[in-house]
CSV table of C-alpha atoms in Angstrom, one decimal:
chain,number,residue,atom,x,y,z
A,214,MET,CA,41.6,78.9,37.3
A,215,THR,CA,43.7,76.2,38.2
A,216,MET,CA,41.9,74.6,40.1
A,217,THR,CA,39.1,75.2,37.6
A,218,LYS,CA,41.3,72.9,35.4
A,219,THR,CA,42.3,70.3,37.5
A,220,ASN,CA,38.9,69.1,38.0
A,221,LYS,CA,37.8,69.1,34.9
A,222,HIS,CA,40.9,66.8,34.2
A,223,LYS,CA,39.9,64.4,37.1
A,224,ILE,CA,36.4,64.3,35.5
A,225,LEU,CA,36.8,64.5,32.1
A,226,GLY,CA,39.0,61.5,32.8
A,227,ILE,CA,36.2,60.0,34.9
A,228,LEU,CA,33.2,59.8,32.4
A,229,PHE,CA,36.8,58.9,29.8
A,230,LEU,CA,36.3,55.4,32.4
A,231,LEU,CA,32.9,55.4,32.0
A,232,ILE,CA,32.8,55.1,28.2
A,233,LEU,CA,35.3,51.9,28.5
A,234,VAL,CA,33.4,50.2,31.5
A,235,SER,CA,30.1,50.9,29.1
A,236,LEU,CA,31.5,49.5,26.2
A,237,ALA,CA,33.0,46.7,27.9
A,238,ILE,CA,29.9,45.8,29.1
A,239,TYR,CA,28.1,46.3,25.7
A,240,LYS,CA,30.6,43.7,24.2
A,241,TYR,CA,31.8,41.6,26.6
A,242,GLY,CA,28.2,41.4,28.7
A,243,SER,CA,26.9,38.5,27.0
A,244,SER,CA,29.2,36.7,28.3
A,245,ILE,CA,27.7,36.7,31.3
A,246,PRO,CA,26.6,33.1,32.7
A,247,LEU,CA,22.7,33.5,32.1
A,248,ILE,CA,21.8,30.1,34.3
A,249,ASN,CA,19.7,31.6,36.6
A,250,LYS,CA,17.5,32.6,34.0
A,251,ILE,CA,17.2,29.3,32.0
A,252,PRO,CA,14.5,27.3,32.8
A,253,ILE,CA,14.5,24.0,35.0
A,254,PHE,CA,13.0,20.7,33.3
A,255,THR,CA,11.7,17.9,34.9
A,256,ASP,CA,13.1,13.6,33.3
A,257,GLU,CA,10.5,11.4,33.8
A,258,HIS,CA,11.9,10.2,37.1
A,259,GLU,CA,10.2,13.5,38.2
A,260,HIS,CA,13.7,15.1,38.8
A,261,GLU,CA,15.0,18.4,38.1
A,262,TYR,CA,17.8,19.6,36.2
A,263,ARG,CA,18.8,22.5,34.0
A,264,PRO,CA,21.1,22.6,31.6
A,265,VAL,CA,25.0,23.7,31.5
A,266,PHE,CA,26.7,26.0,30.0
A,267,ASP,CA,30.1,26.8,30.0
A,268,GLU,CA,30.6,29.8,32.6
A,269,LYS,CA,33.9,30.6,30.6
A,270,GLY,CA,31.4,31.8,27.6
A,271,GLU,CA,33.6,31.7,25.2
A,272,ILE,CA,31.7,31.4,21.5
A,273,ASP,CA,32.7,29.0,19.5
A,274,TYR,CA,31.5,30.0,15.7
A,275,TRP,CA,28.7,32.1,14.5
A,276,THR,CA,25.8,29.7,12.9
A,277,CYS,CA,22.3,30.9,11.3
A,278,ALA,CA,19.6,30.2,12.8
A,279,MET,CA,17.3,29.0,9.4
A,280,HIS,CA,20.7,26.6,8.1
A,281,PRO,CA,22.7,25.4,11.4
A,282,SER,CA,25.4,23.5,8.9
A,283,VAL,CA,27.2,27.6,8.3
A,284,ARG,CA,29.4,28.0,10.5
A,285,LEU,CA,31.7,30.9,10.1
A,286,LYS,CA,34.8,32.3,12.0
A,287,GLU,CA,33.4,35.8,13.0
A,288,PRO,CA,29.9,37.7,12.7
A,289,GLY,CA,27.8,37.9,10.0
A,290,GLN,CA,24.8,36.9,7.7
A,291,CYS,CA,24.8,33.9,6.1
A,292,PRO,CA,25.2,32.8,2.8
A,293,ILE,CA,22.4,31.0,1.7
A,294,CYS,CA,18.8,32.8,3.9
A,295,GLY,CA,21.0,36.8,4.6
A,296,MET,CA,20.1,36.6,8.2
A,297,ASP,CA,22.1,37.7,10.9
A,298,THR,CA,23.8,35.6,11.8
A,299,VAL,CA,23.9,34.5,15.8
A,300,GLU,CA,26.9,33.2,17.9
A,301,VAL,CA,27.2,29.2,19.5
A,302,TRP,CA,29.5,29.4,22.6
A,303,LYS,CA,31.7,26.1,24.0
A,304,LYS,CA,30.1,23.9,26.1
A,305,ASP,CA,31.1,20.4,27.3
A,306,ASN,CA,32.7,18.2,24.3
A,307,SER,CA,31.3,14.5,27.6
A,308,GLN,CA,27.9,16.5,26.2
A,309,THR,CA,27.8,15.1,22.4
A,310,LYS,CA,30.9,13.0,21.0
A,311,PRO,CA,31.8,13.7,17.7
A,312,VAL,CA,32.6,11.0,15.0
A,313,THR,CA,35.3,9.2,15.8
A,314,GLN,CA,35.2,5.9,13.7
A,315,ALA,CA,34.5,4.2,10.5
A,316,LYS,CA,33.4,0.6,10.8
A,317,VAL,CA,33.2,-1.6,8.0
A,318,GLU,CA,31.6,-4.2,7.7
A,319,ASP,CA,31.7,-6.4,4.8
A,320,GLN,CA,27.6,-5.0,4.1
A,321,ASP,CA,27.7,-7.0,0.8
A,322,ARG,CA,27.9,-10.5,1.9
A,323,ALA,CA,25.3,-10.1,4.8
A,324,GLU,CA,22.9,-12.3,3.6
A,325,ASP,CA,19.0,-13.2,4.6
A,326,GLY,CA,19.4,-10.4,6.9
A,327,GLU,CA,22.2,-10.5,9.0
A,328,ASP,CA,25.4,-8.1,9.0
A,329,MET,CA,28.9,-10.1,8.5
A,330,THR,CA,32.0,-9.0,10.6
A,331,GLY,CA,33.3,-6.0,8.6
A,332,MET,CA,37.6,-6.2,7.5
A,333,GLN,CA,39.9,-4.2,8.9
A,334,GLY,CA,42.0,-2.5,8.9
A,335,HIS,CA,41.6,0.6,6.6
A,336,ASP,CA,41.3,3.8,7.8
A,337,HIS,CA,37.8,5.8,8.0
A,338,SER,CA,38.9,7.7,11.6
A,339,ARG,CA,38.9,10.7,10.2
A,340,MET,CA,35.2,10.8,9.2
A,341,GLY,CA,32.4,8.4,10.1
A,342,VAL,CA,31.3,8.7,5.9
A,343,PRO,CA,29.4,5.7,4.0
A,344,THR,CA,31.7,4.7,1.0
A,345,LYS,CA,32.7,1.5,-0.3
A,346,LYS,CA,35.9,0.2,-1.5
A,347,ASP,CA,37.6,-1.2,-4.3
A,348,ASN,CA,36.5,-4.2,-2.9
A,349,GLY,CA,33.1,-3.9,-2.9
A,350,GLU,CA,33.5,-3.6,1.0
A,351,GLU,CA,30.6,-0.8,2.5
A,352,ALA,CA,31.7,1.1,5.3
A,353,LYS,CA,29.1,3.1,7.5
A,354,SER,CA,29.0,6.2,9.7
A,355,THR,CA,28.7,6.3,13.4
A,356,PHE,CA,28.5,8.6,16.3
A,357,SER,CA,27.5,9.5,19.4
A,358,VAL,CA,25.1,11.3,21.7
A,359,SER,CA,24.9,10.5,25.4
A,360,PRO,CA,21.9,8.5,27.6
A,361,GLN,CA,21.1,11.5,28.4
A,362,ARG,CA,20.2,13.4,25.7
A,363,GLN,CA,18.3,11.3,24.1
A,364,GLN,CA,16.1,11.1,26.0
A,365,LEU,CA,15.8,14.8,27.0
A,366,ILE,CA,14.8,14.3,22.7
A,367,GLY,CA,12.7,11.2,23.4
A,368,VAL,CA,14.7,8.4,21.5
A,369,LYS,CA,12.4,5.5,21.8
A,370,THR,CA,14.1,1.7,19.9
A,371,GLU,CA,12.5,-1.1,19.2
A,372,PRO,CA,14.0,-4.7,18.4
A,373,VAL,CA,14.4,-6.4,15.2
A,374,MET,CA,12.3,-9.7,15.0
A,375,VAL,CA,10.8,-12.4,13.3
A,376,ARG,CA,7.1,-11.7,13.0
A,377,THR,CA,4.0,-13.5,11.3
A,378,LEU,CA,3.0,-10.8,8.9
A,379,ASP,CA,-0.6,-10.3,7.2
A,380,LYS,CA,-0.9,-8.3,4.7
A,381,GLU,CA,-3.9,-6.2,4.3
A,382,ILE,CA,-4.8,-4.9,0.5
A,383,ARG,CA,-8.1,-2.7,0.0
A,384,THR,CA,-9.4,-2.3,-3.2
A,385,VAL,CA,-12.3,-0.8,-5.0
A,386,GLY,CA,-14.4,-3.3,-6.4
A,387,MET,CA,-17.5,-3.1,-8.9
A,388,VAL,CA,-20.9,-5.8,-9.5
A,389,THR,CA,-19.9,-7.6,-12.3
A,390,LEU,CA,-22.8,-10.6,-14.0
A,391,ASP,CA,-21.4,-13.7,-13.8
A,392,GLU,CA,-20.8,-14.2,-17.3
A,393,SER,CA,-20.2,-18.1,-17.6
A,394,LYS,CA,-24.2,-18.3,-16.2
A,395,ILE,CA,-25.6,-16.2,-19.2
A,396,TYR,CA,-28.2,-18.3,-21.5
A,397,ASN,CA,-29.5,-17.6,-24.9
A,398,VAL,CA,-33.5,-18.1,-25.4
A,399,GLN,CA,-33.5,-19.3,-29.1
A,400,THR,CA,-35.9,-21.3,-31.3
A,401,LYS,CA,-34.7,-24.3,-33.4
A,402,PHE,CA,-37.7,-24.1,-35.3
A,403,SER,CA,-39.0,-21.0,-37.6
A,404,GLY,CA,-42.7,-19.4,-36.3
A,405,TRP,CA,-44.9,-16.6,-35.0
A,406,ILE,CA,-44.2,-15.3,-31.1
A,407,ASP,CA,-48.5,-15.4,-30.4
A,408,ARG,CA,-47.3,-14.5,-27.2
A,409,ALA,CA,-45.0,-12.6,-24.9
A,410,TYR,CA,-45.1,-13.1,-21.3
A,411,VAL,CA,-42.0,-11.4,-20.3
A,412,ASP,CA,-42.0,-8.4,-21.7
A,413,TYR,CA,-39.4,-5.8,-20.7
A,414,LYS,CA,-35.3,-5.9,-19.8
A,415,TRP,CA,-34.1,-6.8,-16.3
A,416,GLN,CA,-37.9,-8.5,-15.0
A,417,HIS,CA,-36.4,-11.4,-12.9
A,418,VAL,CA,-37.8,-15.1,-13.8
A,419,SER,CA,-37.2,-18.2,-12.2
A,420,ILE,CA,-36.2,-21.7,-13.5
A,421,GLY,CA,-39.9,-22.8,-15.1
A,422,GLN,CA,-41.1,-19.4,-16.2
A,423,PRO,CA,-43.3,-19.0,-19.2
A,424,LEU,CA,-41.3,-16.6,-21.7
A,425,PHE,CA,-44.1,-16.8,-24.8
A,426,SER,CA,-45.5,-19.0,-27.2
A,427,ILE,CA,-44.7,-19.7,-30.6
A,428,TYR,CA,-47.2,-21.1,-33.1
A,429,SER,CA,-44.9,-23.1,-35.9
A,430,PRO,CA,-46.4,-24.5,-38.7
A,431,GLU,CA,-43.0,-27.5,-37.9
A,432,LEU,CA,-43.6,-28.0,-34.8
A,433,VAL,CA,-46.7,-29.2,-35.9
A,434,THR,CA,-46.0,-31.5,-38.2
A,435,ALA,CA,-43.2,-33.2,-35.6
A,436,GLN,CA,-46.5,-33.5,-33.2
A,437,GLU,CA,-48.4,-35.0,-35.4
A,438,GLU,CA,-46.1,-37.6,-37.0
A,439,TYR,CA,-45.4,-38.7,-33.5
A,440,LEU,CA,-48.5,-38.9,-33.1
A,441,LEU,CA,-49.5,-41.2,-36.4
A,442,ALA,CA,-45.7,-43.3,-34.8
A,443,LEU,CA,-47.9,-44.1,-31.4
A,444,LYS,CA,-50.8,-45.5,-33.0
A,445,SER,CA,-48.4,-47.6,-35.1
A,446,LYS,CA,-46.4,-49.1,-32.6
A,447,ASN,CA,-50.0,-49.4,-30.6
A,448,ILE,CA,-51.5,-51.4,-33.6
A,449,LEU,CA,-48.3,-53.8,-34.7
A,450,SER,CA,-47.5,-54.3,-31.3
A,451,ASP,CA,-49.1,-57.3,-32.0
A,452,SER,CA,-47.6,-58.4,-35.5
A,453,GLN,CA,-46.2,-61.9,-35.8
A,454,PHE,CA,-43.4,-59.9,-37.7
A,455,THR,CA,-40.6,-59.7,-36.5
A,456,ASP,CA,-39.4,-56.8,-38.0
A,457,ILE,CA,-43.4,-54.7,-38.3
A,458,SER,CA,-43.1,-54.7,-35.1
A,459,SER,CA,-39.3,-53.2,-34.5
A,460,GLY,CA,-40.1,-50.7,-37.1
A,461,ALA,CA,-43.0,-49.0,-35.9
A,462,ASP,CA,-40.8,-49.2,-32.2
A,463,SER,CA,-37.9,-47.3,-34.1
A,464,LEU,CA,-40.2,-44.8,-36.2
A,465,LEU,CA,-41.9,-43.9,-33.0
A,466,LYS,CA,-38.2,-43.6,-30.8
A,467,ALA,CA,-37.5,-41.2,-33.9
A,468,SER,CA,-40.4,-38.9,-33.5
A,469,ARG,CA,-39.6,-38.2,-30.0
A,470,ARG,CA,-36.2,-37.8,-30.7
A,471,ARG,CA,-37.5,-35.3,-33.1
A,472,LEU,CA,-40.0,-33.2,-30.6
A,473,GLU,CA,-36.6,-33.4,-28.2
A,474,LEU,CA,-34.9,-31.7,-30.6
A,475,LEU,CA,-37.8,-28.6,-31.6
A,476,ASP,CA,-37.3,-28.5,-27.8
A,477,VAL,CA,-40.4,-29.5,-26.9
A,478,SER,CA,-40.0,-31.1,-23.0
A,479,ALA,CA,-40.8,-33.7,-22.1
A,480,SER,CA,-43.9,-33.1,-19.5
A,481,GLN,CA,-45.5,-31.3,-22.8
A,482,ILE,CA,-44.9,-34.5,-24.8
A,483,LYS,CA,-46.5,-36.3,-22.1
A,484,GLU,CA,-49.7,-34.2,-22.3
A,485,LEU,CA,-49.4,-35.1,-25.9
A,486,GLU,CA,-49.4,-38.8,-25.5
A,487,ARG,CA,-52.3,-38.3,-22.9
A,488,THR,CA,-54.5,-36.3,-24.8
A,489,GLY,CA,-53.5,-37.2,-28.6
A,490,GLU,CA,-54.5,-33.2,-29.8
A,491,VAL,CA,-52.0,-31.5,-31.9
A,492,LYS,CA,-51.5,-27.9,-29.9
A,493,THR,CA,-50.9,-25.4,-32.8
A,494,ASN,CA,-49.0,-22.9,-30.3
A,495,LEU,CA,-46.0,-24.0,-28.1
A,496,THR,CA,-45.2,-22.4,-24.6
A,497,VAL,CA,-41.0,-21.9,-23.9
A,498,TYR,CA,-39.5,-21.4,-20.2
A,499,SER,CA,-37.0,-19.9,-18.5
A,500,PRO,CA,-34.3,-22.5,-18.2
A,501,VAL,CA,-33.1,-20.5,-15.2
A,502,LYS,CA,-32.9,-18.6,-12.6
A,503,GLY,CA,-31.6,-14.3,-12.8
A,504,HIS,CA,-32.3,-11.8,-14.7
A,505,VAL,CA,-33.3,-10.2,-18.6
A,506,ALA,CA,-30.0,-9.2,-19.8
A,507,GLN,CA,-31.5,-8.4,-23.3
A,508,LYS,CA,-34.7,-9.6,-24.9
A,509,ASN,CA,-35.9,-9.1,-28.1
A,510,ALA,CA,-39.1,-10.6,-28.5
A,511,PHE,CA,-42.3,-9.6,-29.2
A,512,GLU,CA,-46.2,-10.3,-30.3
A,513,ASN,CA,-46.7,-11.3,-33.5
A,514,MET,CA,-42.9,-11.4,-34.6
A,515,HIS,CA,-41.8,-13.8,-36.9
A,516,VAL,CA,-38.8,-15.4,-36.3
A,517,GLU,CA,-35.1,-17.9,-37.7
A,518,PRO,CA,-34.1,-20.5,-35.5
A,519,ASN,CA,-31.0,-17.7,-35.1
A,520,THR,CA,-32.9,-15.6,-33.5
A,521,LEU,CA,-32.0,-13.9,-30.0
A,522,LEU,CA,-35.2,-13.9,-28.6
A,523,TYR,CA,-33.4,-13.9,-25.3
A,524,LYS,CA,-30.8,-13.5,-22.9
A,525,ILE,CA,-30.7,-14.5,-19.3
A,526,ALA,CA,-28.2,-14.4,-16.5
A,527,ASP,CA,-28.1,-16.4,-13.6
A,528,HIS,CA,-26.8,-14.4,-10.9
A,529,THR,CA,-27.0,-16.8,-8.2
A,530,THR,CA,-23.2,-15.8,-8.3
A,531,ALA,CA,-21.4,-12.3,-8.4
A,532,TRP,CA,-19.0,-11.4,-10.1
A,533,VAL,CA,-17.0,-9.2,-9.0
A,534,GLN,CA,-14.2,-7.2,-10.9
A,535,ILE,CA,-11.1,-5.2,-8.4
A,536,ASP,CA,-7.8,-3.5,-9.4
A,537,ILE,CA,-4.2,-4.7,-7.8
A,538,TYR,CA,-1.4,-2.4,-8.5
A,539,GLU,CA,1.8,-3.7,-10.1
A,540,ASN,CA,4.0,-4.1,-6.7
A,541,GLU,CA,1.3,-6.3,-4.9
A,542,ILE,CA,0.9,-8.8,-8.0
A,543,SER,CA,3.4,-11.3,-6.8
A,544,LEU,CA,0.9,-11.6,-3.7
A,545,VAL,CA,-2.4,-12.4,-4.6
A,546,LYS,CA,-3.3,-15.9,-5.8
A,547,LEU,CA,-5.5,-17.8,-6.6
A,548,GLY,CA,-8.5,-18.8,-3.5
A,549,GLU,CA,-7.1,-16.1,-1.5
A,550,LYS,CA,-9.5,-15.0,0.8
A,551,ALA,CA,-11.9,-11.7,0.1
A,552,THR,CA,-14.6,-9.7,1.9
A,553,MET,CA,-16.6,-7.1,0.8
A,554,THR,CA,-18.2,-4.5,1.7
A,555,LEU,CA,-21.1,-2.2,0.2
A,556,ALA,CA,-22.9,1.2,0.9
A,557,SER,CA,-26.1,-0.1,-0.1
A,558,PHE,CA,-25.7,-3.5,2.9
A,559,PRO,CA,-24.4,-1.3,5.5
A,560,GLY,CA,-22.6,-3.7,8.6
A,561,GLU,CA,-22.7,-6.8,6.6
A,562,VAL,CA,-19.8,-8.3,5.1
A,563,PHE,CA,-19.8,-10.9,2.4
A,564,GLU,CA,-17.3,-13.2,2.4
A,565,GLY,CA,-16.1,-15.1,-1.2
A,566,GLU,CA,-12.9,-15.1,-2.8
A,567,ILE,CA,-10.4,-14.8,-6.4
A,568,THR,CA,-10.8,-17.3,-9.0
A,569,PHE,CA,-8.9,-15.7,-11.9
A,570,ILE,CA,-6.3,-13.2,-12.3
A,571,TRP,CA,-5.8,-11.2,-15.3
A,572,PRO,CA,-2.0,-12.4,-17.7
A,573,HIS,CA,-1.3,-8.2,-18.6
A,574,ILE,CA,-1.8,-5.1,-17.1
A,575,ASP,CA,-4.2,-2.1,-17.6
A,576,PRO,CA,-1.6,1.1,-19.3
A,577,GLU,CA,-4.0,3.4,-18.2
A,578,THR,CA,-4.1,2.6,-14.6
A,579,ARG,CA,-1.4,0.0,-14.9
A,580,THR,CA,-2.4,-2.4,-12.4
A,581,VAL,CA,-4.0,-5.9,-13.3
A,582,LYS,CA,-7.3,-6.6,-12.9
A,583,ALA,CA,-8.5,-9.6,-10.7
A,584,ARG,CA,-12.4,-11.2,-10.2
A,585,LEU,CA,-14.0,-12.4,-6.9
A,586,GLU,CA,-16.9,-14.9,-6.5
A,587,PHE,CA,-19.8,-14.0,-4.1
A,588,PRO,CA,-22.2,-16.0,-3.7
A,589,ASN,CA,-25.9,-14.0,-3.9
A,590,PRO,CA,-28.9,-16.8,-3.5
A,591,ASP,CA,-31.2,-14.0,-2.9
A,592,LEU,CA,-29.7,-11.9,-6.1
A,593,ARG,CA,-29.5,-8.6,-3.6
A,594,LEU,CA,-25.7,-8.0,-5.3
A,595,LEU,CA,-26.5,-5.9,-8.6
A,596,PRO,CA,-24.8,-5.8,-11.2
A,597,GLU,CA,-22.2,-2.3,-11.3
A,598,MET,CA,-22.6,-1.9,-7.8
A,599,TYR,CA,-19.1,-0.3,-6.2
A,600,ALA,CA,-18.0,-2.5,-3.3
A,601,ASP,CA,-15.2,-1.8,-0.8
A,602,VAL,CA,-12.9,-5.4,-0.8
A,603,THR,CA,-9.8,-6.6,1.1
A,604,LEU,CA,-7.8,-8.9,0.6
A,605,ASP,CA,-6.5,-10.7,3.7
A,606,ILE,CA,-3.0,-12.2,2.6
A,607,PRO,CA,-1.0,-14.3,4.9
A,608,MET,CA,2.9,-13.5,4.7
A,609,GLY,CA,3.8,-15.4,7.3
A,610,GLU,CA,7.3,-15.7,9.2
A,611,LYS,CA,9.5,-12.1,8.2
A,612,LEU,CA,12.0,-10.1,10.2
A,613,THR,CA,11.2,-6.8,10.4
A,614,ILE,CA,11.6,-3.4,11.6
A,615,PRO,CA,9.0,-0.3,12.6
A,616,ASP,CA,7.5,1.2,9.8
A,617,SER,CA,8.4,5.1,12.1
A,618,ALA,CA,12.5,3.1,12.0
A,619,VAL,CA,13.5,4.0,7.9
A,620,LEU,CA,14.1,6.6,6.5
A,621,ARG,CA,13.7,6.8,2.4
A,622,THR,CA,16.0,9.3,1.2
A,623,GLY,CA,14.6,8.3,-2.5
A,624,LYS,CA,17.7,5.9,-3.9
A,625,GLN,CA,18.1,4.4,-0.7
A,626,ASP,CA,16.2,3.1,2.6
A,627,VAL,CA,18.7,3.9,5.9
A,628,VAL,CA,17.9,2.7,10.0
A,629,PHE,CA,19.9,4.7,13.3
A,630,VAL,CA,21.2,1.6,14.8
A,631,ASP,CA,22.0,1.2,18.3
A,632,LYS,CA,25.2,0.4,19.4
A,633,GLY,CA,24.8,0.8,23.2
A,634,ASN,CA,26.8,3.4,24.7
A,635,GLY,CA,25.2,6.4,23.3
A,636,ASP,CA,26.9,4.8,20.2
A,637,ILE,CA,24.1,5.4,16.8
A,638,GLU,CA,25.4,4.3,13.5
A,639,ILE,CA,23.4,4.9,10.5
A,640,ARG,CA,23.1,1.9,8.3
A,641,ARG,CA,21.6,1.2,5.0
A,642,VAL,CA,19.4,-1.8,4.3
A,643,GLU,CA,16.3,-3.9,2.0
A,644,LEU,CA,13.2,-3.6,2.6
A,645,GLY,CA,10.1,-5.7,1.1
A,646,GLN,CA,6.8,-5.1,1.2
A,647,LYS,CA,4.8,-4.0,4.7
A,648,ALA,CA,2.6,-4.5,6.9
A,649,GLY,CA,1.1,-3.9,10.2
A,650,GLY,CA,3.5,-1.1,10.1
A,651,TYR,CA,6.6,-3.4,9.2
A,652,TYR,CA,8.7,-3.5,6.9
A,653,GLU,CA,9.7,-7.1,5.9
A,654,VAL,CA,14.3,-6.8,5.7
A,655,LEU,CA,15.6,-7.9,3.1
A,656,ARG,CA,19.0,-7.1,4.0
A,657,GLY,CA,20.9,-4.9,6.3
A,658,LEU,CA,19.8,-5.9,10.1
A,659,LYS,CA,20.0,-9.4,11.7
A,660,SER,CA,17.9,-10.0,15.0
A,661,GLY,CA,18.1,-9.1,18.0
A,662,GLU,CA,19.9,-5.5,16.9
A,663,GLN,CA,17.9,-2.5,17.6
A,664,VAL,CA,17.0,0.6,15.6
A,665,VAL,CA,15.6,4.0,16.4
A,666,SER,CA,12.0,4.1,16.1
A,667,ARG,CA,11.1,7.1,17.1
A,668,ALA,CA,12.8,11.4,16.9
A,669,ASN,CA,14.4,9.9,13.9
A,670,PHE,CA,16.0,14.3,13.4
A,671,LEU,CA,19.0,13.6,14.7
A,672,ILE,CA,20.0,14.0,11.4
A,673,ASP,CA,16.8,15.7,9.8
A,674,SER,CA,19.1,17.7,7.6
A,675,GLU,CA,18.8,16.6,3.8
A,676,SER,CA,21.9,17.8,2.8
A,677,LYS,CA,23.3,15.7,5.3
A,678,ILE,CA,21.6,12.2,4.6
A,679,GLN,CA,22.0,13.0,0.6
A,680,ALA,CA,26.0,13.3,1.4
A,681,ALA,CA,25.5,9.8,2.9
A,682,VAL,CA,23.7,8.2,0.5
A,683,ALA,CA,25.2,9.4,-2.6
A,684,THR,CA,28.9,7.9,-1.6
A,685,TRP,CA,27.1,4.8,-1.5
A,686,GLY,CA,26.3,4.9,-5.3
A,687,ASP,CA,30.0,5.5,-6.6
A,688,GLU,CA,32.8,3.8,-5.9
A,689,PRO,CA,36.4,5.5,-5.8
A,690,GLN,CA,38.5,4.4,-8.7
A,691,GLY,CA,41.8,2.8,-7.3
A,692,ASP,CA,43.4,3.7,-3.3
A,693,GLN,CA,41.1,7.2,-4.5
A,694,GLU,CA,40.0,8.8,-0.5
A,695,PRO,CA,36.6,9.4,0.2
A,696,THR,CA,36.4,13.3,-0.6
A,697,GLN,CA,32.6,14.1,0.2
A,698,LYS,CA,32.6,14.3,4.0
A,699,LEU,CA,29.0,13.6,5.9
A,700,GLU,CA,28.8,16.6,8.1
A,701,ILE,CA,27.0,15.6,12.3
A,702,GLN,CA,26.5,18.7,13.7
A,703,LEU,CA,24.7,17.2,15.9
A,704,GLU,CA,25.6,19.4,18.8
A,705,GLN,CA,24.6,22.3,17.3
A,706,GLU,CA,21.4,20.2,16.7
A,707,MET,CA,20.1,19.0,19.8
A,708,ASP,CA,20.9,22.8,21.5
A,709,ASN,CA,18.8,24.6,18.7
A,710,ASP,CA,15.3,25.0,21.7
A,711,SER,CA,18.6,26.2,24.2
A,712,GLU,CA,20.0,28.2,22.3
A,713,THR,CA,17.5,29.7,20.3
A,714,GLN,CA,16.2,31.1,24.5
A,715,GLN,CA,19.9,32.2,24.9
A,716,LEU,CA,19.4,34.2,22.2
A,717,GLU,CA,16.6,35.6,23.4
A,718,LEU,CA,17.6,36.1,26.8
A,719,HIS,CA,21.3,38.4,25.6
A,720,ASN,CA,18.9,40.6,23.1
A,721,HIS,CA,16.6,41.4,26.1
């Protein structure tokens, strides 16, 4: 009986120890290094390497997988989304260095895209927060990412340099009539239209093509007076009295002038002189080559000098009207060359130039209209045709950066400047026009500096960017120190994938 109790005590002791060991494994087993289970990566030189973790397995803090900015001392739930927090293990601080200092530079004196060396003596070492001092000096945020980590996440830099920019503006245009070459056809005498040779709108006419014939008593009288003056001139030309012969000449000239004022052509007057017969009907011819834009002439219609009979548009030059946005108005000048393509003529390019720019903005479209002229000798460009217009505007040599290097936060434009040795600086810039994939730099950078043009997600949290930009907007009063901090948690963000893999392994 005694042996049985002793055995039971031993068994219970063994079970108790097993329970303690199980609890210890359950609680501390996740801290066991899992290096052998972490995948092997290959760099651009085909060297294999494996991410290194602290074998001590000491937990640094708890965070949310969806909100890395959340840091808790104890496990729990994310105060933002309610997800369970995950542990973050301490790593070697040599991999990623925290913010060490803020280099204060006088960016307000950086004219023509050049940075001036900053004023020293104002301590921002507690946090690299962009801010402004009372004298207008602007601090800049600097952080460090090792070259190995930059290579891992695909960071690419490009130099700030002077480039020749050509701005290409694409817009849509519409073909219209050349208003300076629209001719009205009217008579300068009353009469009746005997016959209309051009009898429908938009009919094509050539110079000298008959439009209509008209009977006018006034015109008949003018012809008779001219024939009479011509006869008198022939009879009195040999008169011994100089006044009589000169009077006959003056009468003939006046009669001829009257016919010309009634739009009787020189060839018609010559025919009248040759035949000596008065024509009851006068034929009116087209003064230009083009299309009949308006027609009001009908046979047997009575007309007066103020009656508009035809409106003919000379369409050998076509107008094209385009819209230009407000931010591009300063680039567009008279005489700028333009090219045009139309769906009606695939593969064909028309060349023209800007001849007029409207002096006001359309309040509905917020654009400025401009007029282009294109040669149209064969009259293929028809009114109301839609066209794709391209303006190639040379901007000259400008200090530029790639457009992919710019982070637009709404009120400010910022770039990441590579200072070398893994140091990266967040800097505000002022930009001009964008052309050919590059921005013109007006202020904030100087030639030769390197800017990050790819993998700008190093600081991809909008809240962090906004925190930095907000401090630029306001100046502290007196000697007030900036209270808003830019928490750049680079370790958490750059190792997010590795931590996710580790979490998945722990769950297994």
